mmCIF file of C-alpha atoms in Angstrom:
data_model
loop_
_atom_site.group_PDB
_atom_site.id
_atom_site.type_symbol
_atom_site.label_atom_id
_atom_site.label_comp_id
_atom_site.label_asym_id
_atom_site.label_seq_id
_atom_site.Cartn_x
_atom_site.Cartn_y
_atom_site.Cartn_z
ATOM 1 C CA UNK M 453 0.000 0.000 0.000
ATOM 2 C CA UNK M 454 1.660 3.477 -0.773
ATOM 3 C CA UNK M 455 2.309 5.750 1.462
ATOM 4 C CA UNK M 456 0.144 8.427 2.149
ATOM 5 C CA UNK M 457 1.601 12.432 1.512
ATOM 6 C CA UNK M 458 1.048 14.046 4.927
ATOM 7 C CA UNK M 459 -0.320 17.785 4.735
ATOM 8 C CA UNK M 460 0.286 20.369 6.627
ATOM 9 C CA UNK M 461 -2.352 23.415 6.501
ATOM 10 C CA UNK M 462 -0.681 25.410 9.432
ATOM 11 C CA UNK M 463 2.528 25.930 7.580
ATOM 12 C CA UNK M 464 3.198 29.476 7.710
ATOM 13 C CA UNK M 465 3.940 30.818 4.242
ATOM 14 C CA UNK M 466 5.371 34.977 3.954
ATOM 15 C CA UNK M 467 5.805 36.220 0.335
ATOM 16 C CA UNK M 468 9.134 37.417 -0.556
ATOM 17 C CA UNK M 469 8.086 40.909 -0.246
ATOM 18 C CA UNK M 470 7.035 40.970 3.156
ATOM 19 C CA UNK M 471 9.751 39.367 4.108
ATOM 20 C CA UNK M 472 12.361 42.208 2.116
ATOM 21 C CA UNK M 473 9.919 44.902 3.994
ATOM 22 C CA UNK M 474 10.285 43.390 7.987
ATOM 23 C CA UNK M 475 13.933 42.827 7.286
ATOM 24 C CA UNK M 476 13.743 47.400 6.980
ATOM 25 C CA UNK M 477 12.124 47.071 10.954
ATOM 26 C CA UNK M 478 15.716 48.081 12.354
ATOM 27 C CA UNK M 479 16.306 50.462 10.121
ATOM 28 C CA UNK M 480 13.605 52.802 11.297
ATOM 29 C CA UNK M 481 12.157 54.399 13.823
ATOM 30 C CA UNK M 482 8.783 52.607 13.096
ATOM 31 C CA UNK M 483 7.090 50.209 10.752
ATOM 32 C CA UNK M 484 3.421 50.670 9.916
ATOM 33 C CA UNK M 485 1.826 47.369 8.383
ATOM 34 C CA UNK M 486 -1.652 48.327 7.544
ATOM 35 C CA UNK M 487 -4.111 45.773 5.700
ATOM 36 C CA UNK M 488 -7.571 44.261 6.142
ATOM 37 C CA UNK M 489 -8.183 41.354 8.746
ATOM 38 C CA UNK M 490 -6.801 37.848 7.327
ATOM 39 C CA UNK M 491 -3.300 39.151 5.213
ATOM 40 C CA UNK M 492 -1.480 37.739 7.661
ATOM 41 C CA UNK M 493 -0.275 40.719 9.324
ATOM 42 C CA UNK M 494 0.394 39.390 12.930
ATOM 43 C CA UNK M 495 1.722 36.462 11.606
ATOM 44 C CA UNK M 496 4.307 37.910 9.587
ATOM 45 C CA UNK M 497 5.176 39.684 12.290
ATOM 46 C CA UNK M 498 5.945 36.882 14.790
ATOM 47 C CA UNK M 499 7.424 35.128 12.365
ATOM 48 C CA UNK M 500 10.253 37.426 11.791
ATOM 49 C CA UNK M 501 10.370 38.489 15.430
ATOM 50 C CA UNK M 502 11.505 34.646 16.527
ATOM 51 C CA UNK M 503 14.505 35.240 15.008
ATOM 52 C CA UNK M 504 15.225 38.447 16.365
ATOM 53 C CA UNK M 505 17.841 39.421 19.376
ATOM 54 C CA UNK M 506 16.370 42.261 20.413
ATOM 55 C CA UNK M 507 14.215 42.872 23.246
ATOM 56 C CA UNK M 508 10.413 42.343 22.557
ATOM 57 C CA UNK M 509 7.799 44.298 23.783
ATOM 58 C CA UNK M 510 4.381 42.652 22.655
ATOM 59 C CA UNK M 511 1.192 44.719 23.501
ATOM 60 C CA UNK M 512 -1.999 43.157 22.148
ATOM 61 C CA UNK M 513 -4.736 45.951 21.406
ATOM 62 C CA UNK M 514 -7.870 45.337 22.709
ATOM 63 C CA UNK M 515 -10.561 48.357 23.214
ATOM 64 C CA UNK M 516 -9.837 52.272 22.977
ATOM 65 C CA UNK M 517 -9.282 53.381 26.656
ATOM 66 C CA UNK M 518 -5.852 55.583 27.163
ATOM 67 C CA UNK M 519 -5.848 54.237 30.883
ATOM 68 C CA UNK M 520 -5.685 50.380 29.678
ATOM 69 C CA UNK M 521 -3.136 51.433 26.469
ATOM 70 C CA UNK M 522 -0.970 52.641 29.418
ATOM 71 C CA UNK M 523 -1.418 50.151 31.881
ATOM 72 C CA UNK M 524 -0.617 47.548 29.195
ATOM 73 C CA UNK M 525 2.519 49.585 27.772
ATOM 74 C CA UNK M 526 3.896 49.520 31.800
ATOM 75 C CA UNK M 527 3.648 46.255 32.073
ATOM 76 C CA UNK M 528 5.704 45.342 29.141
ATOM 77 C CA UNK M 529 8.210 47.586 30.152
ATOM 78 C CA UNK M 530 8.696 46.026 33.318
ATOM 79 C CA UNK M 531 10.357 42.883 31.616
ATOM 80 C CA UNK M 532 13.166 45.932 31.134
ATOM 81 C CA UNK M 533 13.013 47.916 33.934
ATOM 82 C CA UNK M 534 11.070 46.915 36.699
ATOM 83 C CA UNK M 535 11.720 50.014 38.770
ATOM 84 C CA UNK M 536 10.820 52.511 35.434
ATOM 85 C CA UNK M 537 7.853 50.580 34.757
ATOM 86 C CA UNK M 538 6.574 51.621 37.686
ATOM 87 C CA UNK M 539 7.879 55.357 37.943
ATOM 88 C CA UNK M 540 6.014 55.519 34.249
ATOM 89 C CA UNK M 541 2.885 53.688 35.552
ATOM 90 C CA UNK M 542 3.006 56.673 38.576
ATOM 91 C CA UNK M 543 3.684 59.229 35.831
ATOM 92 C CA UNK M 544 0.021 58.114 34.145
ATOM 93 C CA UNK M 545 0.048 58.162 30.059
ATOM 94 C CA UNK M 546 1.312 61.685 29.109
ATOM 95 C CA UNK M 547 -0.922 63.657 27.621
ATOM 96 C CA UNK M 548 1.100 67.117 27.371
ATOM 97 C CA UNK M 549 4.639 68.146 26.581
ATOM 98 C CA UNK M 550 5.609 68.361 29.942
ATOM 99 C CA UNK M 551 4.754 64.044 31.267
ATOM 100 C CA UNK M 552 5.816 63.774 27.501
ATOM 101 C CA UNK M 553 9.566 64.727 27.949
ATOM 102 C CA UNK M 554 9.054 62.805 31.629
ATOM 103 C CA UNK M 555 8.003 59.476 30.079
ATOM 104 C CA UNK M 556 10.159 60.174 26.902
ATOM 105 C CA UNK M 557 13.470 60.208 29.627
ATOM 106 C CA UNK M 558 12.432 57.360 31.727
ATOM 107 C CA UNK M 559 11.765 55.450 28.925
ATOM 108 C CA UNK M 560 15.405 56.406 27.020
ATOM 109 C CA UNK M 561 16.993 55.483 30.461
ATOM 110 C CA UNK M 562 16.272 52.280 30.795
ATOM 111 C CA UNK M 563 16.456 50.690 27.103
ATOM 112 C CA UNK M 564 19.046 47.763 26.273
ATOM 113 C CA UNK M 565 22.236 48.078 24.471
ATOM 114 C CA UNK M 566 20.801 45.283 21.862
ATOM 115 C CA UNK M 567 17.568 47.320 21.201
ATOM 116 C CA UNK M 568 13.994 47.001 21.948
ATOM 117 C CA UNK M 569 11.164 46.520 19.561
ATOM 118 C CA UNK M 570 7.754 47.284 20.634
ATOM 119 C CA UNK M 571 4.880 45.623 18.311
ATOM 120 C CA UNK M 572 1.870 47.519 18.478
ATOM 121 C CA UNK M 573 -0.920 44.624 17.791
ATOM 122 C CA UNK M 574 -4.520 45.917 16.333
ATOM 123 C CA UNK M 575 -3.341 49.484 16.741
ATOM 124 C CA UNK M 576 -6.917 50.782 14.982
ATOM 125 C CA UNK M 577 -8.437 49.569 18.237
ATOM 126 C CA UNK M 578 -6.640 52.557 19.987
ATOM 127 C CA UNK M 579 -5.570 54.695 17.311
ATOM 128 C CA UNK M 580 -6.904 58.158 18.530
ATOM 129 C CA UNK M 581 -4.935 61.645 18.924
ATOM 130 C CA UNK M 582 -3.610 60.941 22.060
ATOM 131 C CA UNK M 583 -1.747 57.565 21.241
ATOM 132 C CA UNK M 584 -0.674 58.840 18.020
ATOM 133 C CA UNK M 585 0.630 61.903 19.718
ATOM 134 C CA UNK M 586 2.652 60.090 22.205
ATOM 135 C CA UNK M 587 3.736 57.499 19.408
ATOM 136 C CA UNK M 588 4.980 60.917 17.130
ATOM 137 C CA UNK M 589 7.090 62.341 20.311
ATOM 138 C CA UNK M 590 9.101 59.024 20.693
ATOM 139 C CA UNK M 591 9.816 58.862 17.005
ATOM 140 C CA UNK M 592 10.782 62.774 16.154
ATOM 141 C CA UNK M 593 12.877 62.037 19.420
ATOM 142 C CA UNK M 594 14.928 58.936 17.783
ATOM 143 C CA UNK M 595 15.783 56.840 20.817
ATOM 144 C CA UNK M 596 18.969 54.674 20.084
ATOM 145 C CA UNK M 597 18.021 51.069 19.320
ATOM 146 C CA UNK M 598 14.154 51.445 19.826
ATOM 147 C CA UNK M 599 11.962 50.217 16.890
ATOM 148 C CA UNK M 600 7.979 51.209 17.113
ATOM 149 C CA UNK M 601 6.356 48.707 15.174
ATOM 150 C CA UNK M 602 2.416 49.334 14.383
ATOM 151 C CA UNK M 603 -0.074 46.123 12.694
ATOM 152 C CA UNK M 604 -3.691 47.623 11.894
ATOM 153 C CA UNK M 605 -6.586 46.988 9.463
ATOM 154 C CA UNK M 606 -6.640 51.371 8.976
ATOM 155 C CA UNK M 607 -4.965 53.822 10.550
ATOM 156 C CA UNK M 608 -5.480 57.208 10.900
ATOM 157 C CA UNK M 609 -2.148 58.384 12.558
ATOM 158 C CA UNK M 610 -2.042 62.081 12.909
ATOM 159 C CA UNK M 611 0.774 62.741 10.208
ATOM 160 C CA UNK M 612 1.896 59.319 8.657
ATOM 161 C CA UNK M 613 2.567 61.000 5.383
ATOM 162 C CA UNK M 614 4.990 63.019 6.851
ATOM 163 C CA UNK M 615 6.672 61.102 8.700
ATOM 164 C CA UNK M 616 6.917 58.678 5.877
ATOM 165 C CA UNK M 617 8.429 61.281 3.493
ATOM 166 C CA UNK M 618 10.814 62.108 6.348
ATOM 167 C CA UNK M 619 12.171 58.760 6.539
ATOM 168 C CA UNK M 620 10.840 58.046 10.281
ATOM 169 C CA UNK M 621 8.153 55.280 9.040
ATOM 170 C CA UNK M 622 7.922 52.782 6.668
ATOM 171 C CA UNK M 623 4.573 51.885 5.839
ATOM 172 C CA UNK M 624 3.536 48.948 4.198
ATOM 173 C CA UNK M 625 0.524 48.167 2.783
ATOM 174 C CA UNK M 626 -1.266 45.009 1.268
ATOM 175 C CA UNK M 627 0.060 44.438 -1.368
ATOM 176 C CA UNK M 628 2.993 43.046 0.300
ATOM 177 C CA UNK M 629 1.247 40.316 2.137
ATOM 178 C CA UNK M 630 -0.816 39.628 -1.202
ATOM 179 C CA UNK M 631 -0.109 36.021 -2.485
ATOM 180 C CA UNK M 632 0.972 35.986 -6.377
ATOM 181 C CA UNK M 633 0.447 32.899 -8.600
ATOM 182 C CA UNK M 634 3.888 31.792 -8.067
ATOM 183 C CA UNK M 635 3.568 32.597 -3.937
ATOM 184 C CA UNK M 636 0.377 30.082 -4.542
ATOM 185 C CA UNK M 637 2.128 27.807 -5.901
ATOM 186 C CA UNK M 638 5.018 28.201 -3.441
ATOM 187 C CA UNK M 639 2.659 28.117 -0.501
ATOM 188 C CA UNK M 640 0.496 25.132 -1.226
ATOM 189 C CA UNK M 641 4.182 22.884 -2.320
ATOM 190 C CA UNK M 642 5.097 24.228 1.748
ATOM 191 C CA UNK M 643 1.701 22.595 2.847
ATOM 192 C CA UNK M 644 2.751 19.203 0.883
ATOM 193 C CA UNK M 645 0.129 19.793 -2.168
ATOM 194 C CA UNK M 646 0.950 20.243 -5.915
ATOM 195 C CA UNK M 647 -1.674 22.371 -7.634
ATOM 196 C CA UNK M 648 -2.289 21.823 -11.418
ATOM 197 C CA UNK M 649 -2.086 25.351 -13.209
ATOM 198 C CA UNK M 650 -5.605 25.810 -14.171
ATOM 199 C CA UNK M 651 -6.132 25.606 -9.836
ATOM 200 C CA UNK M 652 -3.401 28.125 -9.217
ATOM 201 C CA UNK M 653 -5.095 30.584 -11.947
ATOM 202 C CA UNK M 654 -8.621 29.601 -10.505
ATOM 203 C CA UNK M 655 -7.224 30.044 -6.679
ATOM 204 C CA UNK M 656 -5.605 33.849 -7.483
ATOM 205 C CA UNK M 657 -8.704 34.947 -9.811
ATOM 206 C CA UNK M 658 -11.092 33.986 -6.633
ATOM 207 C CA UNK M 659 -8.883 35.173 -4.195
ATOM 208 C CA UNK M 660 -6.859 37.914 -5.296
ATOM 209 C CA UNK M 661 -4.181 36.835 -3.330
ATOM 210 C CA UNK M 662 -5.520 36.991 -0.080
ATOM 211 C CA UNK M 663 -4.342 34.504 2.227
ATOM 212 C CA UNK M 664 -7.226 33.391 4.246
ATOM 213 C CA UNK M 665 -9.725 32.741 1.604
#
């Protein structure tokens, strides 16, 4: 009796182009990846992060209250700095330019030599002036070593153009986590299947390279 091929559905597949943009994370002061649910955006994200020798500071998203986006922010932080965590906690989430600069030193003072990258998950769930605000200071501020990195369905950060044109952000957009005919093919040979050509032209025409349908 021959063998049967094993499959494997939960292989995680990243298209050569989102791969070439989250290899640009270090090399600014944030990365904006902005796409509908189910392109793989969180994903992608871990993926790359395993790899990664940096500190990680992972802060799911979950409803639009300042109080809770600080709370969670603090407690990340405290796998840094214990003792900042909770002098920024104290501080409360800075909401003019004088808790800014506070937060903005406490924060600088206790980063690691090998960097720190703090993913943003579901950032439209909080994206409002305030967070953007405090987001902007950080980056127009360039702390050494610490990368700001933002996943969203749509954003509505305050200036993203401009800070995009200025070199702070990099913003990718869909297209990068679309699947071409050739990523189709490429994905479905990493789950252990062989698609005939007339599937792979079917599956991209239905789909239009999105990954979850």
């Amino acid at each position: 009796m021959p063998n049967k091929k094993m499959l494997n559905s939960k292989a995680i597949f990243l298209t050569d182009k989102i791969r070439s943009q989250l290899k640009k994370i270090p090399l600014y002061s944030c990365t904006v990846i902005e796409a509908p649910m189910g392109y793989g955006k969180t994903t992608a994200v871990r993926e790359y992060l395993k790899n990664s020798h940096r500190s990680i500071m992972w802060q799911k998203c979950f409803s639009n209250s300042i109080s809770g986006f600080w709370s969670m922010f603090c407690r990340q932080f405290r796998e840094i700095d214990a003792a900042q965590a909770e002098r920024l906690l104290q501080l409360g989430f800075p909401s003019d330019s004088t808790t800014k600069e506070k937060a903005l030193d406490l924060i600088q003072g206790a980063l690691p030599s090998g960097g720190t990258i703090w993913v943003l998950d579901d950032y439209h769930l909080i994206d409002c002036p305030e967070t953007a605000g405090f987001i902007e200071h950080l980056l127009w501020n360039e702390l050494p070593g610490f990368h700001i990195v933002l996943t969203a369905r749509y954003i509505s950060f305050i200036k993203l153009e401009e800070m995009t044109l200025k070199g702070y952000v990099n913003h990718v957009q869909k297209d990068s986590l679309e699947l071409s005919p050739e990523d189709i093919v490429s994905y479905y040979r990493l789950c252990g299947f062989a698609p005939e050509e007339k599937e792979i032209h079917w599956l991209y025409s239905y789909t239009e390279g999105w990954i979850s349908a």
